[in-house]
Tab-separated table of C-alpha atoms and ligand atoms in Angstrom:
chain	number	residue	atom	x	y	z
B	15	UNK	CA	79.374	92.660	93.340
B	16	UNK	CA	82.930	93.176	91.770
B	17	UNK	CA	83.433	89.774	89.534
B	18	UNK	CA	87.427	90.193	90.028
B	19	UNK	CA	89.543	87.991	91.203
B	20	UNK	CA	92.046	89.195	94.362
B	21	UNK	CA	94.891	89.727	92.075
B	22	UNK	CA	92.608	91.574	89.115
B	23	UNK	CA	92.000	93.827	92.112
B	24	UNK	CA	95.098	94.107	93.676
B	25	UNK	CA	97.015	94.857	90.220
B	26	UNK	CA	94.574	97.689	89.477
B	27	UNK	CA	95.098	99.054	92.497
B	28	UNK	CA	98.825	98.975	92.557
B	29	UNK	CA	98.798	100.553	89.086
B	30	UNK	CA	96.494	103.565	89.848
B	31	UNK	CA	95.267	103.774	93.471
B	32	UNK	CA	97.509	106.130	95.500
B	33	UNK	CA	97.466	104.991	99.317
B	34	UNK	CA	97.809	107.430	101.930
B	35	UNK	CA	101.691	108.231	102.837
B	36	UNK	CA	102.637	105.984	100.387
B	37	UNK	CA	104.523	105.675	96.592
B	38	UNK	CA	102.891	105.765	93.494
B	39	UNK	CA	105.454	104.645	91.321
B	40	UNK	CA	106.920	101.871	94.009
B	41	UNK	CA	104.282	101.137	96.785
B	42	UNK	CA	104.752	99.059	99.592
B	43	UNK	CA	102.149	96.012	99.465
B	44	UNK	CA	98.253	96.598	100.121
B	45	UNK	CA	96.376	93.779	101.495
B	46	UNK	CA	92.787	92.793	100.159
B	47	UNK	CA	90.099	93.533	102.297
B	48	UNK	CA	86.749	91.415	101.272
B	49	UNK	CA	84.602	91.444	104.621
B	50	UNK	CA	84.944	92.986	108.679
B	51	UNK	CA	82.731	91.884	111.585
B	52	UNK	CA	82.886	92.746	115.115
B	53	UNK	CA	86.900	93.496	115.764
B	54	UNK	CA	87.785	91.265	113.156
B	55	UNK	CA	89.010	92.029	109.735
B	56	UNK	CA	88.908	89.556	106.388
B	57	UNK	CA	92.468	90.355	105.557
B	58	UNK	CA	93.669	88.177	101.959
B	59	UNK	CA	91.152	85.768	103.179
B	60	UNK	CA	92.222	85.520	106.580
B	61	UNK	CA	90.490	86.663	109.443
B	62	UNK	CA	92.752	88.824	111.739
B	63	UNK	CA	92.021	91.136	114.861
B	64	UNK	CA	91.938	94.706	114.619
B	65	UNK	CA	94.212	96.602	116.432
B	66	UNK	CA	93.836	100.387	114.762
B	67	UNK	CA	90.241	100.366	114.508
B	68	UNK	CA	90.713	101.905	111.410
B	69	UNK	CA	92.594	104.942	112.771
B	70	UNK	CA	90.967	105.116	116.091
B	71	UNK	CA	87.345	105.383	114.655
B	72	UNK	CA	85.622	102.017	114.879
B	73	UNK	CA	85.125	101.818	118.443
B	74	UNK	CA	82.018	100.169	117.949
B	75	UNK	CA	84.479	97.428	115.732
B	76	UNK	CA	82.494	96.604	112.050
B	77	UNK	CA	79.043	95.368	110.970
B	78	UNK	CA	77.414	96.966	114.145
B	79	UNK	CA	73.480	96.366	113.558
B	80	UNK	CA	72.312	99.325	115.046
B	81	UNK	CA	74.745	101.598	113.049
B	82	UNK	CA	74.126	99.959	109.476
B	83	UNK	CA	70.554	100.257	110.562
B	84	UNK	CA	70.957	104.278	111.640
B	85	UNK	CA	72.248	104.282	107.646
B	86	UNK	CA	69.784	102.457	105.822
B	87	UNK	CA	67.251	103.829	107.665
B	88	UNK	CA	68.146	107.731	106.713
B	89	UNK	CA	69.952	106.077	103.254
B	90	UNK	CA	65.663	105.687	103.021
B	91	UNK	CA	64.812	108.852	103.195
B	92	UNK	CA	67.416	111.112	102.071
B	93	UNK	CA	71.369	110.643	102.112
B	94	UNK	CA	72.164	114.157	101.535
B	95	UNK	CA	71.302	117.668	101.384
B	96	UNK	CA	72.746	120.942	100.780
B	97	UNK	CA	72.754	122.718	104.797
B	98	UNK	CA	72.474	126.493	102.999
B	99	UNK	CA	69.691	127.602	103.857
B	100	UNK	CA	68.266	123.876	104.592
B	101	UNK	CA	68.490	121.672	107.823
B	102	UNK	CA	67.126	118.052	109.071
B	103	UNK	CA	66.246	116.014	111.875
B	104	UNK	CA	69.653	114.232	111.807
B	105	UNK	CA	71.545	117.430	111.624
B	106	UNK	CA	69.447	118.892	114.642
B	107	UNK	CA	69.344	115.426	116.794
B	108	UNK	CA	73.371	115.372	116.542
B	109	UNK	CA	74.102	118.735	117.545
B	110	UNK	CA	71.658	118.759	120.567
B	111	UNK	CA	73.896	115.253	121.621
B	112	UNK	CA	76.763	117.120	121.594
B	113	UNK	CA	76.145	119.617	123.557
B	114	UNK	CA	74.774	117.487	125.923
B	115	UNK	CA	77.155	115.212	126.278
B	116	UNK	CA	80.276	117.846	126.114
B	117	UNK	CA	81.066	119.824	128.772
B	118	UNK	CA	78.958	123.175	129.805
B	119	UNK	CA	79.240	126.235	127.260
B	120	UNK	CA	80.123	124.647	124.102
B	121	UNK	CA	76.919	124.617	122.492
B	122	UNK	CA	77.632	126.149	119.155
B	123	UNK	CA	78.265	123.781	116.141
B	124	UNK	CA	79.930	123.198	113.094
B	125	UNK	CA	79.770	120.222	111.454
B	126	UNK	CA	82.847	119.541	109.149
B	127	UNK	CA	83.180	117.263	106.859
B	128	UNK	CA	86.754	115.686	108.271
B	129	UNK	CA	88.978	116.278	110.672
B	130	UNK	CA	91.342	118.344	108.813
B	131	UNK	CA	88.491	120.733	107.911
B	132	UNK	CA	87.445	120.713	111.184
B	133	UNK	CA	90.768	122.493	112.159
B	134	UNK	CA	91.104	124.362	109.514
B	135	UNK	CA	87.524	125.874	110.752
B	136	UNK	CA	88.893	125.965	114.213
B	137	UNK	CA	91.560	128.089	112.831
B	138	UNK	CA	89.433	130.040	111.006
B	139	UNK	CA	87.163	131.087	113.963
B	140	UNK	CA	89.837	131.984	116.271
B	141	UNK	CA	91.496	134.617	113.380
B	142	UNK	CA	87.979	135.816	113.024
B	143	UNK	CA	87.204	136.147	116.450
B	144	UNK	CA	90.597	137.921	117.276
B	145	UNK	CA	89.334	140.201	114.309
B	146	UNK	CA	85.753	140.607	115.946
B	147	UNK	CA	87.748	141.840	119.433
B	148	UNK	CA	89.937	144.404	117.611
B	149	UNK	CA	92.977	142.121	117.697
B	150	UNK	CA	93.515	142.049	113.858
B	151	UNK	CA	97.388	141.556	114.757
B	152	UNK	CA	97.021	138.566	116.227
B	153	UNK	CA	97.147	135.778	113.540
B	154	UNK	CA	99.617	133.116	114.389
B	155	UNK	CA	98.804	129.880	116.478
B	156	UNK	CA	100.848	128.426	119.930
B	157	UNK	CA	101.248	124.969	119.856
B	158	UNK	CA	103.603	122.273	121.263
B	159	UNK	CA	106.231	120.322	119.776
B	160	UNK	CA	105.077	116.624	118.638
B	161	UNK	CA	101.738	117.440	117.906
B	162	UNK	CA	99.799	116.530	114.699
B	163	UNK	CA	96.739	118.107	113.046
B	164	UNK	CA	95.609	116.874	109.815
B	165	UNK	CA	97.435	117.144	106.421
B	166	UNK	CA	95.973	120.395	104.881
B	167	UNK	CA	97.987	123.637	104.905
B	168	UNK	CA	96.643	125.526	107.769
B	169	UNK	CA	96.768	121.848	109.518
B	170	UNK	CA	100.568	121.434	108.413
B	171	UNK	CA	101.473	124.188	109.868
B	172	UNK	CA	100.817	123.405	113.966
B	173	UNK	CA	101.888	120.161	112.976
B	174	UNK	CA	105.769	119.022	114.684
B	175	UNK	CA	107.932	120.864	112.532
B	176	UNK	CA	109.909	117.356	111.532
B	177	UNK	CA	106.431	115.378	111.183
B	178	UNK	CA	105.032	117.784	109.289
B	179	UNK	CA	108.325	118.056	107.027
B	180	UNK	CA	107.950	121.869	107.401
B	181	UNK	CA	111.312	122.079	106.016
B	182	UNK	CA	110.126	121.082	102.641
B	183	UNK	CA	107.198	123.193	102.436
B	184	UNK	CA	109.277	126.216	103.790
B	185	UNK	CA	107.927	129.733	102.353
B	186	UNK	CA	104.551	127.934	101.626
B	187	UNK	CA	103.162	127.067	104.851
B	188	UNK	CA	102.380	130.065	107.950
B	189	UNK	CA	105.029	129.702	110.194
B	190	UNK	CA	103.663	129.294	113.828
B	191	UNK	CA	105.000	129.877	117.083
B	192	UNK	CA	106.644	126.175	118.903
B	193	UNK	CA	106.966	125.119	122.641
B	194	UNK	CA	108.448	122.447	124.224
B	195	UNK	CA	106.605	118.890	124.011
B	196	UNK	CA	104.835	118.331	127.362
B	197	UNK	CA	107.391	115.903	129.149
B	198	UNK	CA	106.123	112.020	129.659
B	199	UNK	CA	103.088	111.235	131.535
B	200	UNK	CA	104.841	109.793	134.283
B	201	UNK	CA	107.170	112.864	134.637
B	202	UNK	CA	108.211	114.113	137.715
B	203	UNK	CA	106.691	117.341	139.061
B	204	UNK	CA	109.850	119.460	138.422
B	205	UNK	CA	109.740	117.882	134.885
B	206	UNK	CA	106.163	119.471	134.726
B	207	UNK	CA	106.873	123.158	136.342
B	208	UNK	CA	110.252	123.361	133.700
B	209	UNK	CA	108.053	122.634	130.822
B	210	UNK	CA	105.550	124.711	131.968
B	211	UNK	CA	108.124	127.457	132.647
B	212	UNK	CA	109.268	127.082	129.162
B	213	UNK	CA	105.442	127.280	127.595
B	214	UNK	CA	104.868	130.521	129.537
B	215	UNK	CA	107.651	131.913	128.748
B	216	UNK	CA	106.938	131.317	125.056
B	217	UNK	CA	103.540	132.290	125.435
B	218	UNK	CA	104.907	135.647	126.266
B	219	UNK	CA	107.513	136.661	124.164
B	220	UNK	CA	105.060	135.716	121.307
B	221	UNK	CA	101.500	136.753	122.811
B	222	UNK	CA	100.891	139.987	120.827
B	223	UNK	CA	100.760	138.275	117.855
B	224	UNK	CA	99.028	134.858	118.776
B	225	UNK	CA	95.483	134.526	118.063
B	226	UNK	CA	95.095	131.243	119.920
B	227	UNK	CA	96.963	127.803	121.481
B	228	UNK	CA	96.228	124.244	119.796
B	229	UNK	CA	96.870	121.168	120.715
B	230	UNK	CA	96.232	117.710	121.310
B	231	UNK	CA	94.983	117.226	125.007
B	232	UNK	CA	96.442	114.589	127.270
B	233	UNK	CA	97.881	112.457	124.419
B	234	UNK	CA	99.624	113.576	121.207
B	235	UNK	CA	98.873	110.801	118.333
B	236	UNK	CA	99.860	110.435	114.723
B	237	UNK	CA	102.670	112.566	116.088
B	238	UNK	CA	104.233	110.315	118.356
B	239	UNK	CA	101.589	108.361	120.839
B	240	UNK	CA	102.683	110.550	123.363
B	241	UNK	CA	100.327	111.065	127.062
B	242	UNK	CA	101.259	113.540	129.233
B	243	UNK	CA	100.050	114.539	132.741
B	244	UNK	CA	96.824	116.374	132.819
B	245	UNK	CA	98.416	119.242	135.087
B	246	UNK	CA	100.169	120.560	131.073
B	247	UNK	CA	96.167	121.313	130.645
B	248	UNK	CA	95.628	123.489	133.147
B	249	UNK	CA	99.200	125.462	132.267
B	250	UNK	CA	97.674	125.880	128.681
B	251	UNK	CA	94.153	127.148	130.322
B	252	UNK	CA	95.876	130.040	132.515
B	253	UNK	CA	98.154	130.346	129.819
B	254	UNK	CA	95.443	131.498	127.210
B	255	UNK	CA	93.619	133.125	130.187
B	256	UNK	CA	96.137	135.611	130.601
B	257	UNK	CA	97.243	136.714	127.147
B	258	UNK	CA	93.770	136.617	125.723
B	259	UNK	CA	94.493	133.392	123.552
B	260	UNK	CA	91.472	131.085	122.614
B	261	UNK	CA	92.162	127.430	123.422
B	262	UNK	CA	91.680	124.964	121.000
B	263	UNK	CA	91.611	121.367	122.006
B	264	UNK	CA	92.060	118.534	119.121
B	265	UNK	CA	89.922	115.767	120.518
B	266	UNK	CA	89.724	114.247	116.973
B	267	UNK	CA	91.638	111.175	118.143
B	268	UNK	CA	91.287	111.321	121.705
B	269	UNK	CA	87.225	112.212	121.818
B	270	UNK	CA	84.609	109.380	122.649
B	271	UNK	CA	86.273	107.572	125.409
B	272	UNK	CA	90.180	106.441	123.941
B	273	UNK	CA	92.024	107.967	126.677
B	274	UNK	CA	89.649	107.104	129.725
B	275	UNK	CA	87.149	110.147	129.149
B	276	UNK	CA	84.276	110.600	127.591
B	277	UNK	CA	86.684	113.709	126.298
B	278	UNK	CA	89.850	114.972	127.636
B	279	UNK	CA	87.891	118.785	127.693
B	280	UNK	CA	86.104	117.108	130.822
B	281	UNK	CA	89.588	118.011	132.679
B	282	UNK	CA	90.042	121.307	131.287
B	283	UNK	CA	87.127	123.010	129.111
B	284	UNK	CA	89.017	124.654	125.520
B	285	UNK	CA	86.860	127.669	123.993
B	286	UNK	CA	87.108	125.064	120.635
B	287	UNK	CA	86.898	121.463	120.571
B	288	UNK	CA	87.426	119.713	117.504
B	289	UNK	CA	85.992	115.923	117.033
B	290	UNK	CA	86.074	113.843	114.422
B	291	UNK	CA	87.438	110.003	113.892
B	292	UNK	CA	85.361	107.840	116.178
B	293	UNK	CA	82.263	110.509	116.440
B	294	UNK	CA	80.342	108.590	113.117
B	295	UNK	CA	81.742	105.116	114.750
B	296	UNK	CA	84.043	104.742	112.262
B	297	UNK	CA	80.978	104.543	109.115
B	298	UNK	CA	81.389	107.684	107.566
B	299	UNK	CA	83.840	110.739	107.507
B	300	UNK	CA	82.395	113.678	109.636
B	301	UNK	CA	83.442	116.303	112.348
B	302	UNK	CA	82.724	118.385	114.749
B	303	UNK	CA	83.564	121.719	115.866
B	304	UNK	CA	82.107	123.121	119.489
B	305	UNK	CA	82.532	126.511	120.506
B	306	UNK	CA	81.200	129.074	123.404
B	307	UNK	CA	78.872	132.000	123.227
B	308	UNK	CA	82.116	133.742	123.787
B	309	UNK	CA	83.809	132.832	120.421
B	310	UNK	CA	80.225	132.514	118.138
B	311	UNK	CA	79.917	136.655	119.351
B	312	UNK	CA	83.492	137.182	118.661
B	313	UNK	CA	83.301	135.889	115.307
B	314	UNK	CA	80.074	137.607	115.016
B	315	UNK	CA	81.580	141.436	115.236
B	316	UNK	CA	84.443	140.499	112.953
B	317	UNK	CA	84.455	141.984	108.975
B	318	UNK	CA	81.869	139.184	107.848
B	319	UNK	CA	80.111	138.522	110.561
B	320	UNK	CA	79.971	135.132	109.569
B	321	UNK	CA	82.131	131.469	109.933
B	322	UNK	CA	83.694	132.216	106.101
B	323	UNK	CA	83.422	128.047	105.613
B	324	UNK	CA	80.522	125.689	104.185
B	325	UNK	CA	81.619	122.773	102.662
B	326	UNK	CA	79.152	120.659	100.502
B	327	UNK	CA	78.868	117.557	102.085
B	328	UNK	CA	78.128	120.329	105.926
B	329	UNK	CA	75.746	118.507	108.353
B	330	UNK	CA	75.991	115.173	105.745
B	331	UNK	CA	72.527	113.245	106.658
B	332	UNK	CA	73.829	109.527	106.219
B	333	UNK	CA	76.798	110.820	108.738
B	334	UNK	CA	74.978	112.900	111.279
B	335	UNK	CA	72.361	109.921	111.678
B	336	UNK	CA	75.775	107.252	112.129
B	337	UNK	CA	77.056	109.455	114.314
B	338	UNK	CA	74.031	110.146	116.853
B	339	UNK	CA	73.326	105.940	116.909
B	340	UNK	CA	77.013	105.414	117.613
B	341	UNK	CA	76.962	107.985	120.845
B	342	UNK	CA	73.532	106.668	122.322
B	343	UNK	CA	75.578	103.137	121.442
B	344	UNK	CA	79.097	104.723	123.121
B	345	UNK	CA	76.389	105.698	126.302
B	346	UNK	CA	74.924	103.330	126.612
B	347	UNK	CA	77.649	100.748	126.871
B	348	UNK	CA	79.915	99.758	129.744
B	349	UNK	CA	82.737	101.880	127.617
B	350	UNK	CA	84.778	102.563	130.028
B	351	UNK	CA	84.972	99.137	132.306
B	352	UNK	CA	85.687	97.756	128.381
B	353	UNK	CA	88.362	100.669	128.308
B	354	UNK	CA	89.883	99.977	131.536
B	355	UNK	CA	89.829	96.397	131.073
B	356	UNK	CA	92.087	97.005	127.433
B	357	UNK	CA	94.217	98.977	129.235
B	358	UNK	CA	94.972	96.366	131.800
B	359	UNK	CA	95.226	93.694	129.445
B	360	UNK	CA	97.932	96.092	127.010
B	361	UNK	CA	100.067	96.921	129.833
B	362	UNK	CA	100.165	93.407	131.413
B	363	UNK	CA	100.595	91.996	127.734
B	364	UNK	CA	103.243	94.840	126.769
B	365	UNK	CA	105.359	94.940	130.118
B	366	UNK	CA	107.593	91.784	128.762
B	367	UNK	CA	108.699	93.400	125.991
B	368	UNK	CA	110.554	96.203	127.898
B	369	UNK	CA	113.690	93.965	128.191
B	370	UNK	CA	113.547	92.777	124.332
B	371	UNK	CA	116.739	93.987	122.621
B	372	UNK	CA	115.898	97.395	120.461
B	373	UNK	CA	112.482	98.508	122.444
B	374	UNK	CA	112.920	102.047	124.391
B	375	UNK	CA	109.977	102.578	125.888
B	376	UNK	CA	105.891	100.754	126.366
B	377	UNK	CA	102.811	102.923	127.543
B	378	UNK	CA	99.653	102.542	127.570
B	379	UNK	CA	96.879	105.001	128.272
B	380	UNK	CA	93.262	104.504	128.526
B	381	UNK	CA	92.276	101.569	124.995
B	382	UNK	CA	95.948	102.644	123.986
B	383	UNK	CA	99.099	100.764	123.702
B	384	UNK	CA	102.530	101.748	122.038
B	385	UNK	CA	105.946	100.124	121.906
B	386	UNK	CA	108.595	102.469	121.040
B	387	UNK	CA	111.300	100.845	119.754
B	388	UNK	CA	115.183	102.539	119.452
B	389	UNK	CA	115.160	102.458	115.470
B	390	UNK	CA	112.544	103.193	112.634
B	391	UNK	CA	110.205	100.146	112.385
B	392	UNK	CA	110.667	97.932	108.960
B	393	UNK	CA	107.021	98.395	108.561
B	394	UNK	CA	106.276	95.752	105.844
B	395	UNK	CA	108.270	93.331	108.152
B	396	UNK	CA	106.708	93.955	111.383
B	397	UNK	CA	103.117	94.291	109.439
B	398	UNK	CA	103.826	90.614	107.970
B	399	UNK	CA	104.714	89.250	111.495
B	400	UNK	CA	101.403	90.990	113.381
B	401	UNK	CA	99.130	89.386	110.400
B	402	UNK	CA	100.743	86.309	110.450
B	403	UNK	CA	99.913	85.831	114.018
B	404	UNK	CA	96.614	87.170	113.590
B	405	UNK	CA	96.714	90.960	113.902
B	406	UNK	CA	96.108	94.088	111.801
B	407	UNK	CA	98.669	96.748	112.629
B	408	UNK	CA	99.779	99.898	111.137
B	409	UNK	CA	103.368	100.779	112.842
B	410	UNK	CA	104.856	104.094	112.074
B	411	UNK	CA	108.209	105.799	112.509
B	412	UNK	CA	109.685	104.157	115.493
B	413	UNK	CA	105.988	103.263	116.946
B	414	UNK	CA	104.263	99.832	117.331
B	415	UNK	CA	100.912	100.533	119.015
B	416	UNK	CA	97.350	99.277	118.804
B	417	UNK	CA	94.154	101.140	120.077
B	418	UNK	CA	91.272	98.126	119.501
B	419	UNK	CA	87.955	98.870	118.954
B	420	UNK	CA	86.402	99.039	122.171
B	421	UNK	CA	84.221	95.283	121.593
B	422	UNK	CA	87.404	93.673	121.691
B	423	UNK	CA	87.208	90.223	123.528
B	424	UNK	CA	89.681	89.022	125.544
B	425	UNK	CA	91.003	86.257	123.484
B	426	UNK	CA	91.052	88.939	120.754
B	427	UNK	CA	93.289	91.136	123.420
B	428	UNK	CA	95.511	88.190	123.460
B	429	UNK	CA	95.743	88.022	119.674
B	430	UNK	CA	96.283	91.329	119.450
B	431	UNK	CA	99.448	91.526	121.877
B	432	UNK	CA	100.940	88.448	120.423
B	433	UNK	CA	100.595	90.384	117.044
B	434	UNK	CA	102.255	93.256	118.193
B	435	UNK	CA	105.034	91.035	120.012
B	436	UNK	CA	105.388	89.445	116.893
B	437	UNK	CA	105.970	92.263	114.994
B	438	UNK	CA	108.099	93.963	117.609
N	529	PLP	C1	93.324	112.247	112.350
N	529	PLP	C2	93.525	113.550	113.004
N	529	PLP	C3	93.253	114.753	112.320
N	529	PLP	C4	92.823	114.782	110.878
N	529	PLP	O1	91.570	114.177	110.675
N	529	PLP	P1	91.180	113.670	109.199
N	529	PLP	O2	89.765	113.192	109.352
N	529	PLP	O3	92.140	112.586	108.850
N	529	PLP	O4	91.290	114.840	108.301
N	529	PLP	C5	93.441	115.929	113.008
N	529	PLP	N1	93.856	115.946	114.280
N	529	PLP	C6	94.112	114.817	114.971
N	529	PLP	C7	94.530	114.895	116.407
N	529	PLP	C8	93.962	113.580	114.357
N	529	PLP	O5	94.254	112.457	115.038
């Protein structure tokens, strides 16, 4: 154990620890994190309720026994080998999960080592399958504004233009082909048959040259907390249908039950799913890329013949094993009465502050709730506010939102809305 005080830590840290999105040279304040249990964090000393679940991953909320146990157990036996040429029980026992518990056809796996490298290998395949059908040509991606993707290049790049600060990387980053943002989930019809118009007609000025459409389905995160109505699914489905596009859904945030369903692709089945975030529980960093028969063959009869991607830590024991205990966990819970029951309790708890001075807009969807306000939030303000009343939040741009671990108790629920009142 580290024999440092707080502040030895802190200072250190402040000196040489870059944070993510955040200064070197002046950094905004970190707070000390010495112990987590359940949906609680240990926050400078103080116990607080988490409402980020440490970027929508720790469903399961911290110190879960069966998941430290899935660890130690394989930790026993091995933590890690190289998946060239090798594989393992964990590797095998995760993949066979998934494509159970994902919806019919994709049953071909890659496991990535993070979400950003699991689109980057999304990316990948759909180039090399466009290849592998004689469609070298087609090499740029559809996507929609608002989105957001990861924070590599290739990731950048379907990322919102402004989010993604495209400007700044101009000449560096491929430049991809933008539609509209879906409109709000509680758009009207007409609102939903415009946009649509709009995508299509994007679609096909650009087609020849598109390789595939990615996107976030149902709700667009780290871009904006944006749901939209599930019919914007089915207009990216016919969409790709008819120009020969792969889809590519981005369930990294919205996989494992967040927005209602086990996984948006229930709704609307991509060719590619990408998972990642809450698929290990929140223990270890790990994705997951599913694909058809269709696209595995594709990529099959391209140049290589082969996914050109392998990183080191592919099929990672210690994560595969986290990962399989935390989806027989996810199953066999009561996930989504617990889901259903945050969402009541955020949009009941939210509602009031609709008519506070400064807020444009609260919605909730499925363990999600966001409170848009009509100004860019003073994060370090609003973050001492939610602790102060006993809640962990991470506001961005304009956005104060919570999406709890799924464990959360009522009372915590409570805590958590008066943290996020607070801070609004
Ligand atoms: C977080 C996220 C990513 C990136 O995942 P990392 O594990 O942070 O690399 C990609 N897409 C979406 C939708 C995400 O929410």
């Amino acid at each position: 154990m580290s024999t440092s005080t707080p502040e030895e830590l802190l200072a250190f840290d402040r000196e040489h620890l870059w944070h993510p999105y955040t200064s070197m040279t002046t950094p905004t304040p970190v707070r000390l994190v010495d112990d987590a249990d359940g949906a609680r964090l240990r926050v400078d000393g103080s116990w607080v309720v988490d409402g980020m679940s440490s970027w929508w991953a720790a469903v399961h909320g911290y110190r879960h026994p069966v998941l430290d146990r899935a660890v130690a157990d394989q930790a026993a036996r091995f933590s890690h080998v190289m998946f060239g040429g090798l594989t393992h029980e964990p590797a095998v026992a995760l993949g066979r999960r998934l494509v159970e518990i994902t919806p019919e056809g994709l049953d071909r796996v890659f496991l990535a080592d993070s979400g950003s490298v699991s689109v980057e290998v999304a990316m990948k395949m759909a180039l090399q399958y466009q290849r592998g059908r004689g469609r070298p040509g087609r090499s740029r991606f559809l996507t929609v504004l608002g989105g957001y993707h990861g924070d590599t290049f290739d990731c950048m790049s379907v990322t919102d233009p402004d989010g993604g600060m495209h400007a700044m990387w101009k000449g560096l980053l491929p430049e991809q082909v933008f539609a509209p943002q879906p409109p709000a989930q509680s758009a009207a019809p007409e609102d939903v048959a415009a946009w649509a118009a709009a995508f299509r007609a994007v679609a096909s000025e650009h087609a020849p040259e598109l390789a595939a459409i990615i996107v976030e389905p149902l709700l667009q995160g780290a871009g904006g907390m944006h749901p939209y109505p599930a019919a914007c699914l089915r207009v990216f489905r016919e969409v790709a249908d008819e120009h020969g596009l792969l889809l590519v859904f981005d369930e990294i945030a919205t996989g494992f039950g967040r927005t209602g369903h086990l996984f948006v692709s229930e709704l609307v089945t991509p060719d590619v799913l990408c998972l990642g975030k809450a698929l290990t529980g929140g223990y270890l960093s790990m994705a997951a890329v599913l694909t058809t028969d269709e696209v595995a063959r594709g990529i099959s009869a391209s140049e290589s013949g082969v996914v050109m991607h392998g990183p080191t830590f592919m099929g990672n024991p210690l994560a595969c094993a986290v990962a399989s205990a935390s989806i027989d966990l996810l199953l066999a819970s009561d996930w989504q009465s617990r889901v259903t029951r945050i969402n009541s309790r955020l949009t009941d708890g939210l509602a009031p502050l609709r008519a506070v001075p400064g807020v444009r807009d609260v919605r909730t969807i499925g363990a999600v709730g966001v409170v848009q306000l009509d100004h860019p939030v003073d994060v370090v303000a609003a973050t001492d506010a939610a602790v102060a009343s006993g809640a962990w939040l991470r506001p961005f741009r304009d956005l104060v939102y919570a999406m709890p671990p799924y464990v959360i108790s009522d009372a915590e629920l409570d805590l958590l809305v008066g943290g996020i009142t607070e801070a609004v």
